[in-house]
Structures are given as C-alpha cells and as structure tokens.
Coordinates of C-alpha atoms in Angstrom, one line a residue:
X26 CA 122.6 85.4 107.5
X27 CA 124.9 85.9 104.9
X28 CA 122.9 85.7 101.5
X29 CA 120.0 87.2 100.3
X30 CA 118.3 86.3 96.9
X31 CA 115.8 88.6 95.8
X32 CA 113.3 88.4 93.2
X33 CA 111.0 91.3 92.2
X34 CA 107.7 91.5 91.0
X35 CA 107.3 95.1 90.2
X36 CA 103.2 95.4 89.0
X37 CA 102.5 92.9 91.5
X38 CA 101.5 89.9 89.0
X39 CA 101.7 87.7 92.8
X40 CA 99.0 89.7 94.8
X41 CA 96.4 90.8 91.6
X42 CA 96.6 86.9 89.6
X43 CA 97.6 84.5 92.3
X44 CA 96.5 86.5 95.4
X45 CA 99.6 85.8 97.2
X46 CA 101.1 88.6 99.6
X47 CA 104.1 89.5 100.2
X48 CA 107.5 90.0 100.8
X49 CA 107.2 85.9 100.6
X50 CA 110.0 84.2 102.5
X51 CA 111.9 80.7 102.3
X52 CA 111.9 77.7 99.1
X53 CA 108.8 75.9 100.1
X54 CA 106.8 79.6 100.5
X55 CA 108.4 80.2 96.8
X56 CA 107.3 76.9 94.9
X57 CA 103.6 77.7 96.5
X58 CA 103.5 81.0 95.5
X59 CA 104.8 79.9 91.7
X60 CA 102.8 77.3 91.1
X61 CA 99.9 79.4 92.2
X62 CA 101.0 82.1 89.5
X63 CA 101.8 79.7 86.7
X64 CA 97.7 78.5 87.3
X65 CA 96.4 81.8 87.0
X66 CA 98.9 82.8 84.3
X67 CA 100.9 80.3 82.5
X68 CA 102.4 83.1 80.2
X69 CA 103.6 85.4 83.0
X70 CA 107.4 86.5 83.0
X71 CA 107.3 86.4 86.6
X72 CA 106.6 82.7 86.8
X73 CA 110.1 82.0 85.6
X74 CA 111.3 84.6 88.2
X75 CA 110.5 82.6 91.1
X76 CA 111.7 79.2 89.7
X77 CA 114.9 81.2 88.6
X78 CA 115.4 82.7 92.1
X79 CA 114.4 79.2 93.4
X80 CA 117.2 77.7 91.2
X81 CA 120.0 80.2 92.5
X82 CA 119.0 79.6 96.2
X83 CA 119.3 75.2 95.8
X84 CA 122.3 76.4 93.9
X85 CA 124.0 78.4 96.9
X86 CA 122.8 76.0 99.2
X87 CA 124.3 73.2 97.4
X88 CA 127.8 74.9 98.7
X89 CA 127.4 75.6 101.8
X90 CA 126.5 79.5 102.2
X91 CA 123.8 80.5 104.6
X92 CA 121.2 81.7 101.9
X93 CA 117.8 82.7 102.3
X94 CA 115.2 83.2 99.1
X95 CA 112.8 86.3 99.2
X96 CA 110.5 88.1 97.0
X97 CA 109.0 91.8 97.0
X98 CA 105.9 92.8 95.0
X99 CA 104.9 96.4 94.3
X100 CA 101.7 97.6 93.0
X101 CA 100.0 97.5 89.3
X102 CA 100.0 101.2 89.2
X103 CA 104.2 100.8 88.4
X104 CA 105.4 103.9 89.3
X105 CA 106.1 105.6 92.6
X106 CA 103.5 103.8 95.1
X107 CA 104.8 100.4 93.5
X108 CA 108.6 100.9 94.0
X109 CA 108.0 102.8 97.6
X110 CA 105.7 99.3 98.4
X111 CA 108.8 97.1 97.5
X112 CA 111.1 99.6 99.4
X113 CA 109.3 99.3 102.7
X114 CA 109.0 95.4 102.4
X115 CA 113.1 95.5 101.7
X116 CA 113.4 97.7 104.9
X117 CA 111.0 95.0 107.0
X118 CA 113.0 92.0 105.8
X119 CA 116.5 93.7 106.2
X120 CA 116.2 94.2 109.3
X121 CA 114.7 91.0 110.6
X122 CA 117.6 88.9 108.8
X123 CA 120.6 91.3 108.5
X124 CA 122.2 89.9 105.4
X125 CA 125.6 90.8 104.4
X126 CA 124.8 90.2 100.4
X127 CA 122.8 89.9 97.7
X128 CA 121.5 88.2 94.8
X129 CA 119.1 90.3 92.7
X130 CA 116.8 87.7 90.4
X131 CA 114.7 89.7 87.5
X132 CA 113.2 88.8 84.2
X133 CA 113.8 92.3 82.5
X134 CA 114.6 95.9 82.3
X135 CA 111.5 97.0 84.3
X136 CA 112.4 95.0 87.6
X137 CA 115.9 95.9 87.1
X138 CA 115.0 99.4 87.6
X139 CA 114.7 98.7 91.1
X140 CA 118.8 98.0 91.4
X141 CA 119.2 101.5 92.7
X142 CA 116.5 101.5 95.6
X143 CA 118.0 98.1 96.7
X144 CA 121.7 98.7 96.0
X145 CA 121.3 102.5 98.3
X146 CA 120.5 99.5 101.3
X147 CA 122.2 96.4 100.6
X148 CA 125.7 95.4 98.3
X149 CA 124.1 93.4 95.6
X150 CA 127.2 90.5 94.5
X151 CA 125.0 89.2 91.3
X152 CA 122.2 89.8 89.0
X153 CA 120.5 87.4 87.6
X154 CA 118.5 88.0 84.4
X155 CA 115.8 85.0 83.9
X156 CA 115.4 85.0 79.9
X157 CA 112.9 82.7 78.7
X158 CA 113.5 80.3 75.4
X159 CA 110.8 80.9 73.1
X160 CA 110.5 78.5 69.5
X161 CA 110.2 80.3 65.9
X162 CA 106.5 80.1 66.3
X163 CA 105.9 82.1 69.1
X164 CA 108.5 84.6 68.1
X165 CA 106.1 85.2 64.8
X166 CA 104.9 88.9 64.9
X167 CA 101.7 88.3 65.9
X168 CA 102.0 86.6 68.7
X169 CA 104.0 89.3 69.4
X170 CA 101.9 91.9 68.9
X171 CA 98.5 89.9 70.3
X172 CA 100.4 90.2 73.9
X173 CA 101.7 93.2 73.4
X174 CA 98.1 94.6 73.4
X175 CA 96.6 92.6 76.0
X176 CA 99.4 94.6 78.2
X177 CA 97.2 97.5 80.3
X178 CA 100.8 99.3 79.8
X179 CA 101.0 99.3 76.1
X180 CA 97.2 98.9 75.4
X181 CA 96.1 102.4 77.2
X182 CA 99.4 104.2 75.8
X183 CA 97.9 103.0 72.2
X184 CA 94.4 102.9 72.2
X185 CA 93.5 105.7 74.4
X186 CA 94.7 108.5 71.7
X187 CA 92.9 106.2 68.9
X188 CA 89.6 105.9 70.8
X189 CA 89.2 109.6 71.9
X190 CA 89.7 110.6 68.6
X191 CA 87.8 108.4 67.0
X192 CA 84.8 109.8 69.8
X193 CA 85.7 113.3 69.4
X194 CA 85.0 112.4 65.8
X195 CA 81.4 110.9 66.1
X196 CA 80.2 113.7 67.9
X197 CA 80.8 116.2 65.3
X198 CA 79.5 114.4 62.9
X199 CA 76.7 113.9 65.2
X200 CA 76.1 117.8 65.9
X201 CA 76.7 118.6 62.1
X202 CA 80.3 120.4 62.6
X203 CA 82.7 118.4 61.0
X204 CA 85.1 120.9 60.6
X205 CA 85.7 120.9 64.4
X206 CA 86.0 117.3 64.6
X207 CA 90.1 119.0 63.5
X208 CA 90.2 121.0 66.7
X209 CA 88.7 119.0 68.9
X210 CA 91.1 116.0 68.0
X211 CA 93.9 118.1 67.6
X212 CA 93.6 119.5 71.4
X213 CA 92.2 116.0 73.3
X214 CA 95.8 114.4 72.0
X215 CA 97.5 117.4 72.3
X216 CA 96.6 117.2 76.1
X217 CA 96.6 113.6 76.4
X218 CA 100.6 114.3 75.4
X219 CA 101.2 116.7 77.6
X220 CA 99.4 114.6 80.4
X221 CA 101.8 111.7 79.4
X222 CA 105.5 114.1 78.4
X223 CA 105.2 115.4 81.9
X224 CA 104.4 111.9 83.8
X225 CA 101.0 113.3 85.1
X226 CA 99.9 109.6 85.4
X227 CA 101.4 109.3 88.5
X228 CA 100.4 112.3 90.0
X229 CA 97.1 111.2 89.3
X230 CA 97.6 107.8 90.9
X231 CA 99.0 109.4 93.8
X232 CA 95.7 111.8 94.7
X233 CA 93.4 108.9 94.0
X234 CA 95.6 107.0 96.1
X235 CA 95.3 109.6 99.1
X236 CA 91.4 110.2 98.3
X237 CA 91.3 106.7 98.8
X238 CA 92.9 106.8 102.3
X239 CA 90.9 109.4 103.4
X240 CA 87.6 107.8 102.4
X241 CA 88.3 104.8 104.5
X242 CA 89.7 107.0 106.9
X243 CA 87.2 109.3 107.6
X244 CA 88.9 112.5 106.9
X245 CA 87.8 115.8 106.2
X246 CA 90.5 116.1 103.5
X247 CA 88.0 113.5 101.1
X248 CA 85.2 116.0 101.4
X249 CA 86.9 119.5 101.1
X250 CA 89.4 117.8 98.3
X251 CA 85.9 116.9 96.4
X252 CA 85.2 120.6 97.0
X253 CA 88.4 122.2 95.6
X254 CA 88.1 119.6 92.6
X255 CA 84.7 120.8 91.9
X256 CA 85.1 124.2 91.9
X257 CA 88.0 123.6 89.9
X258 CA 86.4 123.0 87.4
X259 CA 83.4 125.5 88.0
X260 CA 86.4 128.2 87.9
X261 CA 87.7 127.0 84.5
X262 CA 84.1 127.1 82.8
X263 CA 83.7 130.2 83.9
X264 CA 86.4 132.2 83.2
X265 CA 86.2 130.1 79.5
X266 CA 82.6 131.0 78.7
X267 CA 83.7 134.5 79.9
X268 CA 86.8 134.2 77.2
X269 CA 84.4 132.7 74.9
X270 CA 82.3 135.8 74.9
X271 CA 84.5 138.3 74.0
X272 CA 86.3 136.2 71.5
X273 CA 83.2 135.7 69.0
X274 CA 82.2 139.0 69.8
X275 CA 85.3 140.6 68.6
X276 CA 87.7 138.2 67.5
X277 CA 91.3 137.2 69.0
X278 CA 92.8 139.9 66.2
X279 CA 90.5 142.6 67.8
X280 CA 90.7 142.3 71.7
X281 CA 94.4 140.1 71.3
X282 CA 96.0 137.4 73.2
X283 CA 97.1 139.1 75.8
X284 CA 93.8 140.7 76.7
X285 CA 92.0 137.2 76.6
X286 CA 94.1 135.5 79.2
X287 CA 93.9 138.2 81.1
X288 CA 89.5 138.4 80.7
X289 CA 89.9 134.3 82.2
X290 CA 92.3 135.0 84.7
X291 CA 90.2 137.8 86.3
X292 CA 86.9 136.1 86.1
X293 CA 88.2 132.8 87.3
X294 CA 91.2 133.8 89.9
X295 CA 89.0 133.9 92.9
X296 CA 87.2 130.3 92.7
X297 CA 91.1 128.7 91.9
X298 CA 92.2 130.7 95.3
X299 CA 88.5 129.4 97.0
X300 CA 89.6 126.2 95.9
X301 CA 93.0 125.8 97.0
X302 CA 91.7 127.0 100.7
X303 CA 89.0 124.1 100.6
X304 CA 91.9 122.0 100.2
X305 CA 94.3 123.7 102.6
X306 CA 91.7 123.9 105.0
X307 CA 90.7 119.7 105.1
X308 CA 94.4 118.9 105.7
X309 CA 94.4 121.8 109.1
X310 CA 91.1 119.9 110.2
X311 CA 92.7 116.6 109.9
X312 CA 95.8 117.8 111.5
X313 CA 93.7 119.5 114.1
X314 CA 91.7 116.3 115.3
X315 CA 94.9 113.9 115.4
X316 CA 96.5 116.9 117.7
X317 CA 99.6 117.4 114.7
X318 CA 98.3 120.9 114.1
X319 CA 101.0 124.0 114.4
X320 CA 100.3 127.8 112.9
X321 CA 103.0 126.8 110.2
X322 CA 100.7 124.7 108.7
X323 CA 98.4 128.2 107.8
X324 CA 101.1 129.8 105.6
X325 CA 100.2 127.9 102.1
X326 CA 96.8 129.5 103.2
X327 CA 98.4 133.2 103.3
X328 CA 100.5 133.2 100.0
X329 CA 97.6 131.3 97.9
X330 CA 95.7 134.8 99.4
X331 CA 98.5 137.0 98.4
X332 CA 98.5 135.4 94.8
X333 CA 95.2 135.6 94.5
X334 CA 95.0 139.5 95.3
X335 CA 98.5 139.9 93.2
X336 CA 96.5 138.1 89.9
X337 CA 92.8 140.3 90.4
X338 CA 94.0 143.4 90.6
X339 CA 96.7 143.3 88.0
X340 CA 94.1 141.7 85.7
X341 CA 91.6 144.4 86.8
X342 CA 94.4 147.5 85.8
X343 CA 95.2 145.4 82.6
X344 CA 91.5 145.2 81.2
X345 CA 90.8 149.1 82.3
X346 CA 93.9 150.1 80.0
X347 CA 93.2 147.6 77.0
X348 CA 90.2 147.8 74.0
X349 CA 87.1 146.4 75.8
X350 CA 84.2 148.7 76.5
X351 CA 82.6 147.6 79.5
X352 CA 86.3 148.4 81.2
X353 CA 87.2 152.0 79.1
X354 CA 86.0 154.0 82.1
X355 CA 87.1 153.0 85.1
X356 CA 91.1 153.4 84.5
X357 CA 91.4 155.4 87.6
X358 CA 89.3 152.8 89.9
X359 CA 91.4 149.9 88.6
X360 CA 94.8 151.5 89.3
X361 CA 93.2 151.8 92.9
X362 CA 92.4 148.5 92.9
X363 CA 95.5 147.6 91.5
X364 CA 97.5 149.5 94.5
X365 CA 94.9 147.9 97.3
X366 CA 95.5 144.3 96.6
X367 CA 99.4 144.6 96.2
X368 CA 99.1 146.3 99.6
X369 CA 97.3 143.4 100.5
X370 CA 99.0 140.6 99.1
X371 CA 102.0 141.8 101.0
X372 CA 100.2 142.0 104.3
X373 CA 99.3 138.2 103.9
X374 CA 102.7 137.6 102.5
X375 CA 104.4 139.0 105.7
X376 CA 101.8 136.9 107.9
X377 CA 102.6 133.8 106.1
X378 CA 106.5 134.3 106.3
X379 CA 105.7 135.0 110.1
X380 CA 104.1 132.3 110.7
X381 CA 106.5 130.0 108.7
X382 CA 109.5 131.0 110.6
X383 CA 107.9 130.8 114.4
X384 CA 106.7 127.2 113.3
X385 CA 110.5 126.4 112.5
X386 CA 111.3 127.8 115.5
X387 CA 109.0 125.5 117.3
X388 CA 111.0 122.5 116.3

C-alpha cells in the first residue's frame, strides 16, 4: 500500500456514543461507523472527521493511488492511556499494511497533538483540518458557552473549584465557624491547584487504571495497594492530630515551624515506610507467582527502610534539642538513636545497592 489516511478520535467519542471499536478499517466500515456517531451525537466534531477522511480517501482514489482509510480511537480519560491506546492500534495496522505515506484527518488542536506519536512511525504528506461552517446563530455566546459546559473537560475544570467551595462553605456555617469557612476554602482550591499545575490527574487515572487490572486480574497488588492507601492516610491523621496538639497547646510562634514538621514527621514516618512495603511487597507476590521474580526487585524495599530510619532518628535528635517538654530529657538517648539508625540506614542501603547490581548482572 502506498497511502494511508488517518482520522483520530482522541476521547474515543466512537467506542463510548456509538459503541464502535476500533482501529476501523476501509470506506464502507467508515460510513457505518459515522452514521452510527451522527445518531447518537449529531453535534459531535468527530462526525465530520470521518466524512472528511472519507472525502480525502474517494478523492485519492479518484486518481489512481492505492489508498486505504483508517481511524484510531483513544480513551475518554485524554491523556497518556488515550494516546498510548491510539499508539498501539497505529503499530497493529502499520504493520499489517506497510504504507509508504500518510494523510493525517483531524477536526482540531487536540487530535493534532497526536502528529508527533504518528509522525516518530510514519512520514505524514498532508494534514487535513475538518472545520465546520457554523451560521451567526449558533455562533451567539450562549450557544457557545451551553456546550462549552456540557464538556466533562471544561465542566470539572470549572465547577469542581466552585462546588467544593461552596460545600466547604455550608458546613461552617453548619458547625457555627464561619470564620474557617476562609481557610478551609482557601486550602481545598489551593490543593485542587496544585493537583491540576502538576498534572496529578493522570497520575490518578493511571493507578485506578492499574487497580483496575489487578481487580480483574486477581492480583495481590489490588489488596496490598488498598493496604498502603489506607494506611496512608491513617499515617497522615496521625502525625496531624499529633501536630495539632502541640500547636494549640503552644502556638506555631512558641514551638516554631521547624519543630512542627518535624513533631509529624516522627509520629507518622513509620506507617508511610509500612506503607510503601505493603505496596512493594504485592508487586514481589505478583512477580513471584507468574515466575518474573529476581532479588533486584527487593531493593525499593531496602532504601524505603534506609529512609525511613534516616527520617526517625533525625526527627527523634531534632525534638530532644528543641522547646518541647516531654523531649528536654532525653538529649543523650536521641543522639544514640540518632547514630543507630544512620548505622542502619546504611546497612540496608549497601544491601539494596548489592542486590541492585547482581540483578543487572543477571541480565
């Protein structure tokens, strides 16, 4: 084959509206799968996609060239799993018809972001933008704005921060305490920016994706993930109640910053490390029972250790040399401390590193 036209669908509109799978394949597969679309969706972009690439393909074929139409669709979660889904479905058709070319069909930026993943595997000669003609009316702003919001993408992005203030809100008044109805506002959207500025989303979509997997898979790595996710968050209560205490007690101008951190790293530490080894430890049992198990695998095991010891006992020397009372007598036993675990965070440092390097010896 010479050609290859290739539409995109990259929040896979086909699969979740029409129910039609793909990578779809030939003209007669194409006017199927539109016409399925279009009944679901009359208003959908990707609609005029696959007419477009259909268009492009009786174009090519009109003169002669030895063309063949084909579509990819990813997943609605648009991100990472979505554009690896398109990138395996390239790979399956690539090598089945060996085209020379390509024809990339799209109705926007978004799709167009793909370009890279397919350019790295195939020369694209053409891309073909499918704009749709709109009259004055339905340019008006709120028709604009009506779809805007019924788009999952723009409509969390928007209402999320709105409605969890708005709840935060409520229940202050509720309790009586509206003057914390400021703080607690001010730190759910302060989070909810830092979970968006550093693209946790898809993070997130990725672990549910691989809790998912192991659920239907029956692996150990669904229950012992539970486990660390748990105690998580058992470990972040804890050393916050324990924070908590000392700063009405005292006051974050008495005790200090420094001092505080340190009180919730030292009460907490230990059920973060327990947690992380719940984790580490469902992945060896997987690994052990489909037979893919080598000693490298324990290393993560033996440096979360040696962090673990590293953060105790440097928060135990810290809070024997600092203002609180229960700790002003036992300077000398925390420098002990202190010495033991960076003895022993070394020791499981030095195993880990051992066991690192035979594994890659192995190979």
């Amino acid at each position: 084959m010479q050609t290859l036209v290739i539409c995109i669908d990259r929040d896979n509109d086909l699969g979740d509206k029409a129910g039609v799978q793909t990578p779809i394949v030939g003209r007669e597969a194409h006017v199927d799968a539109a016409v399925r679309l279009a009944s679901a969706d009359p208003e959908d972009s990707d609609v005029n996609t696959l007419f477009g690439g259909i268009r492009v393909y009786d174009e090519l074929k009109e003169k002669g060239t030895d063309v063949e139409l084909v579509s990819f669709a990813g997943d609605r979660n648009v991100g990472v799993i979505s554009d690896q889904r398109i990138s395996r479905q390239l790979d399956d058709v690539l090598s089945r018809y060996a085209p020379q070319e390509a024809i990339f069909v799209s109705d926007g930026a978004e799709d167009e972001t793909l370009l890279p993943i397919v350019q790295s595997r195939i020369k694209i000669d053409s891309v073909k933008r499918i704009v749709v003609k709109q009259s004055a009316n339905l340019e008006s702003t709120y028709y604009i704005l009506k779809h805007a919001f019924n788009d999952p993408k723009i409509s969390q992005t928007f209402f999320v921060p709105l409605g969890l203030a708005a709840l935060i809100y409520a229940i202050f008044l509720l309790a009586r305490y509206p003057e914390g109805a400021i703080i607690g506002i001010s730190a759910a959207i302060g989070i909810y920016m830092l979970y968006r500025g550093f693209n946790l989303d898809e993070s997130f979509v990725i672990a549910r994706e691989k809790m998912k997997q192991a659920f239907y898979a029956g692996q150990m790595t669904f229950v012992t993930y539970m486990a660390a996710g748990l105690l998580t968050i058992i470990a972040t209560i804890i050393g916050a109640l324990e924070l908590w205490g000392y700063y009405t007690t005292g006051g974050g101008w008495y005790y200090g910053l420094i001092t505080l951190v340190t009180v919730f790293i030292n009460k907490s530490v230990w059920w973060y490390v327990s947690a992380f080894l719940f984790a580490i430890a469902g992945k060896i049992i997987d690994l052990k029972m489909e037979k893919h198990f080598c000693w490298r695998k324990l290393s993560p095991a033996l440096f979360v250790i040696a962090t673990g010891f590293l953060l105790w006992g440097s928060s135990e020397y810290i809070l024997s040399i600092s203002s609180l009372p229960s700790e002003a007598t036992a300077g000398s036993f925390s420098l002990q401390y202190f010495i033991y675990s960076v003895v022993f965070s070394i020791i499981s440092a030095l195993a880990g590193v051992k066991l690192s390097i035979s594994g890659n010896k192995e190979k």
